[in-house]
């Protein structure tokens, strides 16, 4: 369980992004983290990873403060940021360097993801387009087989086919204990994936509910607009 308890965080002294903010993510399932620009969605992901630390309050992962960045906690977490650089090496060499940090890394999952994305471990990372880099990072993130997988705008830069491949890769990798948190504005790309939706705005949690409709996808764009407008 990820617990965000009464936190305050800001990049400037008098401009907190989050102030007295609380939210929990339970064990298992796929969560959509939605909000307008500037509401702190990306900041929350970095706080969960312990890459940022709140000025007040606490973020904990299964009872352990995220800011301690303990190896046993980090080995169960993986973040796919919106933007990133990859080293000038082959994917095979990069994976070999990462595997020791993730004890449950699955070669089977990796091969399945790469096959799904029509890629191989022989590719050179420095020669990839933005969309290809994103597919590589998502393949590694899924294959790390961590309990918590955090993704920030994962479908940005992907073409229509790649977005479909992304959804398939996530679905194929899910287990009862895995929690996936997706922060995105591209709601139509992920709405069929989600079990749960969290909508935040101005330090408030406007909606934090499971998606109960099982026969058809929820229109997340409509739900988001209605929820935000009602709050104002």
Coordinates of N, CA and C in Angstrom, one line a residue:
X1 N 0.8 -1.2 0.0 CA 0.0 0.0 0.0 C 0.9 1.3 0.0
X2 N 0.5 2.2 -0.8 CA 1.2 3.5 -0.8 C 0.3 4.5 -0.1
X3 N 0.9 5.1 0.9 CA 0.1 6.0 1.8 C 0.7 7.4 1.7
X4 N -0.1 8.4 1.3 CA 0.4 9.8 1.3 C -0.4 10.5 2.3
X5 N 0.3 10.9 3.4 CA -0.4 11.4 4.6 C -0.1 12.9 4.9
X6 N -1.1 13.7 4.6 CA -1.0 15.1 5.0 C 0.3 15.8 4.6
X7 N 0.7 15.7 3.3 CA 2.0 16.2 2.9 C 1.9 17.6 2.4
X8 N 3.0 18.3 2.5 CA 3.1 19.7 1.9 C 4.4 19.6 1.1
X9 N 4.4 20.1 -0.1 CA 5.6 20.1 -0.9 C 5.5 21.2 -1.9
X10 N 6.6 22.0 -2.1 CA 6.6 23.1 -3.1 C 8.0 23.2 -3.6
X11 N 8.1 23.7 -4.8 CA 9.4 24.0 -5.4 C 9.9 25.4 -5.1
X12 N 9.0 26.2 -4.6 CA 9.4 27.6 -4.1 C 8.8 27.7 -2.7
X13 N 9.4 28.7 -1.9 CA 9.0 28.8 -0.5 C 7.6 29.1 -0.3
X14 N 7.0 30.0 -1.1 CA 5.6 30.4 -0.9 C 4.6 29.9 -1.9
X15 N 5.0 28.9 -2.7 CA 4.1 28.3 -3.7 C 4.1 26.8 -3.6
X16 N 3.4 26.3 -2.6 CA 3.3 24.8 -2.5 C 2.5 24.2 -3.6
X17 N 3.0 23.1 -4.2 CA 2.2 22.4 -5.2 C 1.2 21.6 -4.5
X18 N 1.5 21.0 -3.3 CA 0.6 20.2 -2.5 C 0.7 20.7 -1.1
X19 N -0.5 20.8 -0.5 CA -0.5 21.4 0.9 C -1.6 20.7 1.7
X20 N -1.2 19.9 2.7 CA -2.1 19.1 3.5 C -2.8 18.0 2.7
X21 N -2.1 17.4 1.7 CA -2.6 16.5 0.8 C -2.5 15.0 1.3
X22 N -3.6 14.2 1.1 CA -3.6 12.8 1.5 C -4.3 12.0 0.5
X23 N -3.7 10.8 0.3 CA -4.3 9.9 -0.7 C -3.6 8.5 -0.5
X24 N -4.4 7.4 -0.6 CA -3.9 6.1 -0.5 C -4.1 5.3 -1.8
X25 N -3.1 4.5 -2.1 CA -3.3 3.5 -3.2 C -3.2 2.1 -2.7
X26 N -4.2 1.3 -2.8 CA -4.2 0.0 -2.3 C -3.4 -1.0 -3.0
X27 N -3.2 -2.2 -2.5 CA -2.4 -3.2 -3.2 C -3.2 -3.9 -4.3
X28 N -2.6 -3.9 -5.5 CA -3.2 -4.6 -6.6 C -4.2 -3.7 -7.4
X29 N -4.1 -3.8 -8.8 CA -5.0 -3.1 -9.6 C -4.3 -1.9 -10.4
X30 N -5.0 -1.3 -11.3 CA -4.4 -0.3 -12.2 C -5.2 1.0 -11.9
X31 N -4.5 2.0 -11.4 CA -5.0 3.3 -11.0 C -4.7 4.4 -12.1
X32 N -5.7 5.2 -12.4 CA -5.5 6.4 -13.2 C -5.4 7.6 -12.3
X33 N -4.4 8.4 -12.4 CA -4.2 9.6 -11.6 C -4.4 10.8 -12.5
X34 N -5.5 11.5 -12.4 CA -5.9 12.5 -13.3 C -6.0 13.8 -12.6
X35 N -5.7 14.9 -13.4 CA -5.8 16.2 -12.9 C -5.4 17.2 -13.9
X36 N -5.7 18.5 -13.7 CA -5.3 19.6 -14.6 C -3.8 19.8 -14.5
X37 N -3.3 20.5 -15.5 CA -1.9 20.9 -15.4 C -1.6 21.6 -14.1
X38 N -0.4 21.3 -13.5 CA 0.0 22.0 -12.3 C -0.6 21.5 -11.0
X39 N -1.4 20.4 -11.0 CA -2.0 19.9 -9.8 C -1.1 19.0 -9.0
X40 N 0.1 18.7 -9.6 CA 1.0 17.9 -8.8 C 1.1 16.4 -9.1
X41 N 0.5 16.0 -10.2 CA 0.5 14.5 -10.5 C 1.9 14.0 -10.7
X42 N 2.8 14.6 -11.4 CA 4.1 14.1 -11.6 C 4.9 14.2 -10.3
X43 N 4.7 15.3 -9.6 CA 5.3 15.5 -8.3 C 5.0 14.4 -7.3
X44 N 3.7 13.9 -7.3 CA 3.3 12.8 -6.5 C 4.1 11.5 -6.8
X45 N 4.3 11.3 -8.1 CA 5.0 10.1 -8.5 C 6.5 10.1 -8.0
X46 N 7.1 11.3 -8.1 CA 8.5 11.4 -7.6 C 8.5 11.4 -6.1
X47 N 7.5 11.8 -5.4 CA 7.5 11.7 -3.9 C 7.3 10.2 -3.5
X48 N 6.5 9.5 -4.3 CA 6.3 8.0 -4.0 C 7.7 7.3 -4.2
X49 N 8.5 7.7 -5.1 CA 9.7 7.1 -5.4 C 10.8 7.5 -4.4
X50 N 10.5 8.5 -3.6 CA 11.6 9.1 -2.7 C 12.6 10.0 -3.4
X51 N 12.3 10.3 -4.7 CA 13.2 11.2 -5.4 C 13.0 12.7 -5.0
X52 N 11.8 13.0 -4.4 CA 11.5 14.2 -3.7 C 11.0 13.9 -2.3
X53 N 11.2 14.8 -1.4 CA 10.7 14.6 0.0 C 9.8 15.7 0.4
X54 N 8.7 15.4 1.0 CA 7.8 16.4 1.5 C 8.4 17.3 2.6
X55 N 8.0 18.6 2.6 CA 8.4 19.5 3.6 C 7.7 19.1 4.9
X56 N 6.5 18.6 4.8 CA 5.7 18.2 5.9 C 5.0 16.9 5.6
X57 N 4.5 16.1 6.5 CA 3.8 14.9 6.3 C 4.7 13.8 5.8
X58 N 4.1 12.7 5.3 CA 4.9 11.5 5.0 C 4.3 10.7 3.9
X59 N 5.2 10.2 3.0 CA 4.8 9.2 2.0 C 5.4 7.9 2.4
X60 N 4.6 6.9 2.5 CA 5.2 5.6 2.9 C 4.8 4.5 1.9
X61 N 5.7 3.5 1.7 CA 5.5 2.3 0.9 C 5.4 1.1 1.8
X62 N 4.2 0.5 1.9 CA 4.1 -0.6 2.8 C 4.6 -0.3 4.2
X63 N 4.4 0.9 4.7 CA 4.8 1.3 6.0 C 6.2 1.9 6.2
X64 N 7.0 1.8 5.1 CA 8.3 2.4 5.1 C 8.4 3.7 4.5
X65 N 8.9 4.8 5.1 CA 9.0 6.1 4.5 C 9.7 6.1 3.2
X66 N 9.1 6.6 2.1 CA 9.7 6.6 0.8 C 11.0 7.3 0.7
X67 N 11.1 8.4 1.5 CA 12.3 9.2 1.5 C 13.6 8.5 2.0
X68 N 13.4 7.4 2.7 CA 14.6 6.6 3.1 C 15.3 5.9 2.0
X69 N 14.5 5.6 0.9 CA 15.0 5.0 -0.3 C 15.8 3.7 0.0
X70 N 15.2 2.8 0.8 CA 15.8 1.6 1.2 C 15.8 0.6 0.0
X71 N 16.9 -0.1 -0.2 CA 17.0 -1.0 -1.3 C 15.9 -2.0 -1.5
X72 N 15.4 -2.6 -0.3 CA 14.3 -3.6 -0.4 C 13.0 -2.9 -0.8
X73 N 12.8 -1.6 -0.6 CA 11.6 -1.0 -1.1 C 11.8 -0.6 -2.6
X74 N 13.0 0.0 -3.0 CA 13.2 0.4 -4.3 C 13.2 -0.8 -5.3
X75 N 13.6 -2.0 -4.8 CA 13.6 -3.1 -5.7 C 12.2 -3.6 -6.1
X76 N 11.2 -3.0 -5.4 CA 9.8 -3.3 -5.7 C 9.1 -2.2 -6.3
X77 N 9.8 -1.2 -6.8 CA 9.2 0.0 -7.5 C 9.9 0.3 -8.8
X78 N 9.2 0.8 -9.7 CA 9.8 1.3 -11.0 C 9.0 2.5 -11.5
X79 N 9.7 3.5 -11.9 CA 9.1 4.7 -12.4 C 9.4 4.9 -13.9
X80 N 8.4 5.1 -14.7 CA 8.6 5.5 -16.1 C 8.3 6.9 -16.2
X81 N 9.3 7.8 -16.3 CA 9.0 9.3 -16.3 C 8.5 9.7 -17.7
X82 N 8.0 10.9 -17.8 CA 7.6 11.4 -19.1 C 8.7 11.6 -20.1
X83 N 9.8 12.0 -19.6 CA 11.0 12.3 -20.4 C 12.2 11.6 -19.7
X84 N 13.1 11.1 -20.5 CA 14.3 10.5 -20.0 C 15.4 10.3 -21.1
X85 N 16.6 10.0 -20.7 CA 17.7 9.7 -21.6 C 18.1 8.2 -21.4
X86 N 18.5 7.6 -22.4 CA 19.1 6.2 -22.3 C 20.5 6.2 -22.7
X87 N 21.3 5.3 -22.2 CA 22.8 5.3 -22.5 C 23.0 4.8 -23.9
X88 N 24.2 5.2 -24.4 CA 24.6 4.7 -25.8 C 25.2 3.3 -25.7
X89 N 24.3 2.4 -25.5 CA 24.7 1.0 -25.5 C 23.6 0.1 -26.1
X90 N 23.8 -1.2 -26.1 CA 22.7 -2.0 -26.6 C 21.7 -2.3 -25.5
X91 N 20.5 -2.6 -25.9 CA 19.5 -2.9 -24.9 C 19.9 -4.1 -24.0
X92 N 20.6 -5.1 -24.6 CA 21.0 -6.3 -23.9 C 22.0 -5.9 -22.8
X93 N 22.9 -5.0 -23.1 CA 23.9 -4.6 -22.1 C 23.2 -3.8 -21.0
X94 N 22.3 -2.9 -21.4 CA 21.6 -2.1 -20.4 C 20.8 -3.0 -19.4
X95 N 20.1 -4.0 -20.0 CA 19.3 -4.9 -19.1 C 20.2 -5.6 -18.2
X96 N 21.4 -6.1 -18.7 CA 22.3 -6.8 -17.8 C 22.8 -6.0 -16.6
X97 N 22.9 -4.7 -16.8 CA 23.3 -3.8 -15.7 C 22.2 -3.5 -14.7
X98 N 20.9 -3.6 -15.2 CA 19.8 -3.3 -14.3 C 19.3 -4.5 -13.5
X99 N 19.4 -5.7 -14.1 CA 18.8 -6.9 -13.5 C 19.2 -7.1 -12.0
X100 N 20.4 -6.9 -11.6 CA 20.8 -7.1 -10.2 C 19.9 -6.3 -9.2
X101 N 19.4 -5.2 -9.6 CA 18.6 -4.3 -8.7 C 17.2 -4.8 -8.6
X102 N 16.7 -5.7 -9.4 CA 15.4 -6.2 -9.4 C 15.3 -7.7 -9.3
X103 N 15.3 -8.2 -8.1 CA 15.4 -9.7 -7.9 C 14.4 -10.5 -8.7
X104 N 13.2 -10.0 -9.0 CA 12.2 -10.7 -9.7 C 12.1 -10.4 -11.2
X105 N 13.2 -9.8 -11.7 CA 13.2 -9.5 -13.1 C 12.9 -10.7 -13.9
X106 N 11.9 -10.6 -14.9 CA 11.5 -11.7 -15.7 C 11.9 -11.6 -17.1
X107 N 12.8 -12.5 -17.5 CA 13.3 -12.6 -18.9 C 12.1 -12.9 -19.8
X108 N 11.2 -13.7 -19.3 CA 10.0 -14.1 -20.1 C 9.1 -12.9 -20.4
X109 N 8.9 -12.1 -19.4 CA 8.1 -10.9 -19.6 C 8.8 -10.0 -20.6
X110 N 10.1 -9.8 -20.5 CA 10.9 -9.0 -21.4 C 10.7 -9.4 -22.8
X111 N 10.9 -10.7 -23.0 CA 10.8 -11.2 -24.4 C 9.4 -11.0 -25.0
X112 N 8.4 -11.2 -24.1 CA 7.0 -11.0 -24.5 C 6.7 -9.6 -24.9
X113 N 7.3 -8.6 -24.0 CA 7.0 -7.2 -24.3 C 7.7 -6.8 -25.6
X114 N 9.0 -7.2 -25.7 CA 9.8 -6.8 -26.9 C 9.1 -7.3 -28.2
X115 N 8.7 -8.6 -28.1 CA 8.0 -9.2 -29.2 C 6.7 -8.4 -29.6
X116 N 6.0 -8.0 -28.5 CA 4.8 -7.2 -28.7 C 5.1 -5.9 -29.4
X117 N 6.2 -5.3 -29.0 CA 6.6 -4.0 -29.6 C 7.4 -4.1 -30.8
X118 N 7.6 -5.4 -31.3 CA 8.4 -5.6 -32.5 C 9.8 -5.1 -32.4
X119 N 10.5 -5.4 -31.2 CA 11.9 -5.0 -31.0 C 12.7 -6.1 -30.5
X120 N 14.0 -6.0 -30.5 CA 14.9 -7.0 -30.0 C 15.9 -6.4 -29.1
X121 N 16.7 -7.2 -28.4 CA 17.7 -6.7 -27.4 C 18.9 -6.3 -28.1
X122 N 19.0 -6.4 -29.4 CA 20.2 -6.0 -30.1 C 20.2 -4.5 -30.5
X123 N 19.1 -3.9 -30.3 CA 19.0 -2.5 -30.7 C 19.9 -1.6 -29.9
X124 N 20.4 -0.5 -30.5 CA 21.3 0.4 -29.8 C 20.4 1.6 -29.3
X125 N 20.5 1.8 -28.0 CA 19.6 2.8 -27.4 C 19.8 4.2 -27.9
X126 N 21.0 4.6 -28.2 CA 21.3 5.9 -28.6 C 20.8 6.3 -29.9
X127 N 20.3 5.3 -30.7 CA 19.8 5.6 -32.1 C 18.3 5.5 -32.2
X128 N 17.6 5.5 -31.0 CA 16.1 5.3 -31.1 C 15.4 6.6 -31.1
X129 N 14.2 6.6 -31.7 CA 13.3 7.7 -31.7 C 12.7 7.9 -30.3
X130 N 11.9 8.9 -30.1 CA 11.3 9.1 -28.8 C 10.3 8.0 -28.5
X131 N 9.5 7.6 -29.5 CA 8.5 6.5 -29.3 C 9.2 5.2 -29.1
X132 N 10.3 4.9 -29.7 CA 11.0 3.7 -29.5 C 11.6 3.6 -28.1
X133 N 12.2 4.8 -27.7 CA 12.7 4.9 -26.3 C 11.6 4.6 -25.3
X134 N 10.5 5.1 -25.5 CA 9.4 4.9 -24.6 C 9.0 3.4 -24.5
X135 N 9.0 2.7 -25.7 CA 8.6 1.3 -25.7 C 9.7 0.5 -25.0
X136 N 11.0 0.9 -25.1 CA 12.1 0.2 -24.4 C 11.9 0.3 -22.9
X137 N 11.7 1.6 -22.5 CA 11.6 1.9 -21.1 C 10.4 1.1 -20.5
X138 N 9.3 1.1 -21.2 CA 8.1 0.4 -20.7 C 8.3 -1.1 -20.6
X139 N 9.0 -1.7 -21.6 CA 9.4 -3.1 -21.6 C 10.2 -3.5 -20.4
X140 N 11.2 -2.6 -20.1 CA 12.1 -2.9 -18.9 C 11.3 -2.7 -17.7
X141 N 10.4 -1.7 -17.6 CA 9.6 -1.5 -16.4 C 8.7 -2.6 -16.1
X142 N 8.0 -3.1 -17.1 CA 7.1 -4.3 -16.9 C 7.9 -5.5 -16.5
X143 N 9.1 -5.7 -17.2 CA 9.8 -6.9 -16.9 C 10.5 -6.9 -15.6
X144 N 10.7 -5.7 -15.0 CA 11.3 -5.7 -13.6 C 10.5 -6.4 -12.6
X145 N 9.2 -6.5 -13.0 CA 8.3 -7.4 -12.2 C 8.1 -6.9 -10.7
X146 N 8.1 -5.5 -10.6 CA 8.0 -4.9 -9.3 C 6.5 -4.9 -8.8
X147 N 6.3 -4.8 -7.5 CA 4.9 -4.7 -7.0 C 4.3 -3.4 -7.4
X148 N 5.1 -2.3 -7.5 CA 4.6 -1.0 -7.9 C 5.2 -0.5 -9.1
X149 N 4.4 -0.1 -10.1 CA 4.8 0.4 -11.4 C 4.2 1.8 -11.6
X150 N 5.0 2.8 -11.6 CA 4.5 4.2 -11.8 C 4.8 4.7 -13.2
X151 N 3.8 5.3 -13.9 CA 4.0 5.7 -15.2 C 3.5 7.1 -15.4
X152 N 4.3 8.0 -15.9 CA 3.9 9.4 -16.2 C 3.8 9.6 -17.7
X153 N 2.6 9.9 -18.1 CA 2.2 10.1 -19.5 C 2.9 9.0 -20.4
X154 N 2.6 7.7 -20.2 CA 3.2 6.7 -20.9 C 2.9 6.6 -22.4
X155 N 1.8 7.1 -22.8 CA 1.5 7.0 -24.2 C 1.9 8.2 -25.1
X156 N 2.5 9.2 -24.4 CA 3.0 10.4 -25.2 C 4.1 9.9 -26.2
X157 N 4.0 10.3 -27.4 CA 5.0 9.9 -28.4 C 4.8 8.6 -29.1
X158 N 3.7 7.9 -28.7 CA 3.4 6.6 -29.3 C 2.4 6.8 -30.4
X159 N 2.5 6.0 -31.5 CA 1.5 6.0 -32.5 C 0.3 5.2 -32.1
X160 N -0.7 5.1 -33.0 CA -1.9 4.4 -32.7 C -1.7 2.9 -32.4
X161 N -0.9 2.3 -33.2 CA -0.6 0.9 -33.1 C 0.2 0.6 -31.8
X162 N 1.1 1.5 -31.5 CA 2.0 1.3 -30.3 C 1.2 1.5 -29.0
X163 N 0.1 2.4 -29.1 CA -0.7 2.5 -27.9 C -1.5 1.3 -27.6
X164 N -2.0 0.6 -28.7 CA -2.7 -0.7 -28.5 C -1.7 -1.7 -28.0
X165 N -0.5 -1.7 -28.4 CA 0.5 -2.7 -28.0 C 0.9 -2.4 -26.5
X166 N 0.9 -1.1 -26.1 CA 1.1 -0.8 -24.7 C 0.0 -1.3 -23.8
X167 N -1.2 -1.1 -24.2 CA -2.3 -1.7 -23.4 C -2.2 -3.2 -23.2
X168 N -1.9 -3.9 -24.3 CA -1.8 -5.3 -24.3 C -0.6 -5.7 -23.3
X169 N 0.5 -5.0 -23.4 CA 1.6 -5.4 -22.6 C 1.3 -5.2 -21.1
X170 N 0.6 -4.1 -20.7 CA 0.2 -3.9 -19.3 C -0.7 -5.0 -18.8
X171 N -1.8 -5.3 -19.6 CA -2.7 -6.3 -19.3 C -2.1 -7.7 -19.1
X172 N -1.1 -8.0 -20.0 CA -0.5 -9.3 -19.9 C 0.4 -9.5 -18.7
X173 N 0.9 -8.3 -18.2 CA 1.8 -8.4 -17.1 C 1.2 -8.3 -15.7
X174 N -0.1 -8.1 -15.6 CA -0.8 -7.8 -14.4 C -0.9 -9.1 -13.5
X175 N -0.8 -8.9 -12.2 CA -1.0 -10.0 -11.3 C -1.8 -9.4 -10.1
X176 N -2.2 -10.3 -9.2 CA -3.1 -9.8 -8.1 C -2.3 -8.8 -7.2
X177 N -1.0 -9.0 -7.1 CA -0.3 -8.1 -6.1 C 0.3 -6.9 -6.8
X178 N 0.3 -6.8 -8.1 CA 0.9 -5.6 -8.8 C 0.0 -4.4 -8.8
X179 N 0.5 -3.3 -8.5 CA -0.2 -2.0 -8.5 C 0.5 -1.1 -9.6
X180 N -0.3 -0.7 -10.5 CA 0.1 0.2 -11.6 C -0.6 1.6 -11.4
X181 N 0.2 2.6 -11.4 CA -0.4 4.0 -11.3 C 0.0 4.8 -12.5
X182 N -1.0 5.2 -13.3 CA -0.7 5.9 -14.5 C -1.2 7.3 -14.4
X183 N -0.3 8.3 -14.5 CA -0.6 9.7 -14.5 C -0.7 10.1 -16.0
X184 N -1.8 10.7 -16.4 CA -1.9 11.0 -17.8 C -3.0 12.0 -18.1
X185 N -2.9 12.7 -19.2 CA -3.9 13.5 -19.8 C -4.6 12.8 -20.9
X186 N -3.9 11.8 -21.5 CA -4.4 11.0 -22.6 C -5.4 9.9 -22.1
X187 N -6.5 10.4 -21.6 CA -7.4 9.4 -20.9 C -8.0 8.3 -21.8
X188 N -8.2 8.7 -23.1 CA -8.8 7.6 -23.9 C -7.8 6.5 -24.2
X189 N -6.5 6.8 -24.0 CA -5.5 5.7 -24.2 C -5.5 4.7 -23.1
X190 N -6.0 5.0 -21.9 CA -5.9 4.1 -20.8 C -7.2 3.7 -20.2
X191 N -8.3 4.3 -20.6 CA -9.5 4.1 -19.8 C -10.0 2.6 -19.8
X192 N -9.6 1.8 -20.8 CA -10.0 0.4 -20.7 C -9.0 -0.4 -19.8
X193 N -8.0 0.2 -19.4 CA -7.0 -0.5 -18.5 C -7.4 -0.3 -17.0
X194 N -8.0 0.7 -16.7 CA -8.1 1.1 -15.3 C -9.2 0.4 -14.5
X195 N -8.8 0.0 -13.2 CA -9.7 -0.5 -12.2 C -10.2 0.6 -11.3
X196 N -9.4 1.7 -11.2 CA -9.7 2.7 -10.2 C -9.3 4.0 -10.8
X197 N -10.0 5.1 -10.4 CA -9.6 6.4 -10.9 C -9.5 7.4 -9.7
X198 N -8.4 8.2 -9.7 CA -8.3 9.3 -8.7 C -8.2 10.6 -9.5
X199 N -9.0 11.6 -9.1 CA -9.0 12.9 -9.7 C -8.6 13.9 -8.7
X200 N -7.5 14.6 -8.9 CA -7.1 15.6 -7.9 C -7.1 17.0 -8.5
X201 N -7.3 18.0 -7.6 CA -7.3 19.4 -8.0 C -7.1 20.3 -6.8
X202 N -6.1 21.2 -6.9 CA -5.9 22.2 -5.9 C -5.8 21.5 -4.5
X203 N -5.0 20.6 -4.3 CA -4.8 19.9 -3.0 C -5.9 19.1 -2.5
X204 N -6.9 18.9 -3.4 CA -8.1 18.1 -3.0 C -8.2 16.8 -3.8
X205 N -8.7 15.8 -3.2 CA -9.0 14.6 -4.0 C -10.5 14.7 -4.3
X206 N -10.8 15.0 -5.6 CA -12.2 15.2 -6.0 C -12.9 13.8 -6.2
X207 N -12.2 12.8 -6.6 CA -12.8 11.5 -6.8 C -11.7 10.4 -6.6
X208 N -12.1 9.4 -5.8 CA -11.2 8.3 -5.6 C -12.0 7.0 -5.5
X209 N -12.3 6.4 -6.6 CA -13.3 5.4 -6.7 C -12.9 4.3 -7.7
X210 N -13.4 3.0 -7.4 CA -13.2 2.0 -8.4 C -14.2 2.2 -9.6
X211 N -13.7 1.7 -10.7 CA -14.6 1.8 -11.9 C -15.4 0.6 -12.0
X212 N -16.7 0.7 -11.7 CA -17.5 -0.5 -11.5 C -18.1 -1.1 -12.8
X213 N -18.2 -0.2 -13.8 CA -18.8 -0.7 -15.1 C -17.9 -1.8 -15.7
X214 N -18.4 -3.0 -15.9 CA -17.6 -4.1 -16.3 C -17.8 -4.4 -17.8
X215 N -18.9 -4.1 -18.3 CA -19.2 -4.5 -19.7 C -18.7 -3.5 -20.8
X216 N -18.5 -2.2 -20.4 CA -18.0 -1.3 -21.3 C -17.1 -0.3 -20.6
X217 N -16.2 0.4 -21.4 CA -15.3 1.3 -20.8 C -16.0 2.6 -20.3
X218 N -15.5 3.1 -19.2 CA -16.0 4.4 -18.7 C -15.4 5.5 -19.5
X219 N -16.2 6.5 -19.9 CA -15.7 7.7 -20.6 C -15.0 8.6 -19.6
X220 N -13.7 8.4 -19.5 CA -13.0 9.1 -18.4 C -12.9 10.6 -18.7
X221 N -12.9 11.0 -20.0 CA -12.9 12.5 -20.2 C -14.2 13.1 -19.7
X222 N -15.3 12.5 -20.0 CA -16.6 13.0 -19.5 C -16.6 13.0 -18.0
X223 N -16.1 11.9 -17.4 CA -16.1 11.8 -15.9 C -15.2 12.9 -15.3
X224 N -14.1 13.1 -15.9 CA -13.2 14.1 -15.4 C -13.8 15.5 -15.5
X225 N -14.3 15.9 -16.6 CA -14.9 17.2 -16.8 C -16.1 17.4 -15.8
X226 N -16.9 16.4 -15.7 CA -18.1 16.6 -14.8 C -17.6 16.7 -13.3
X227 N -16.6 15.9 -12.9 CA -16.1 16.0 -11.6 C -15.5 17.3 -11.2
X228 N -14.6 17.8 -12.1 CA -14.0 19.1 -11.9 C -15.0 20.3 -11.9
X229 N -15.9 20.3 -12.8 CA -16.9 21.3 -12.9 C -17.8 21.3 -11.7
X230 N -18.1 20.2 -11.2 CA -19.0 20.1 -10.0 C -18.2 20.6 -8.8
X231 N -16.9 20.4 -8.7 CA -16.1 20.8 -7.6 C -16.0 22.4 -7.5
X232 N -16.2 23.0 -8.7 CA -16.1 24.4 -8.7 C -17.4 25.1 -8.7

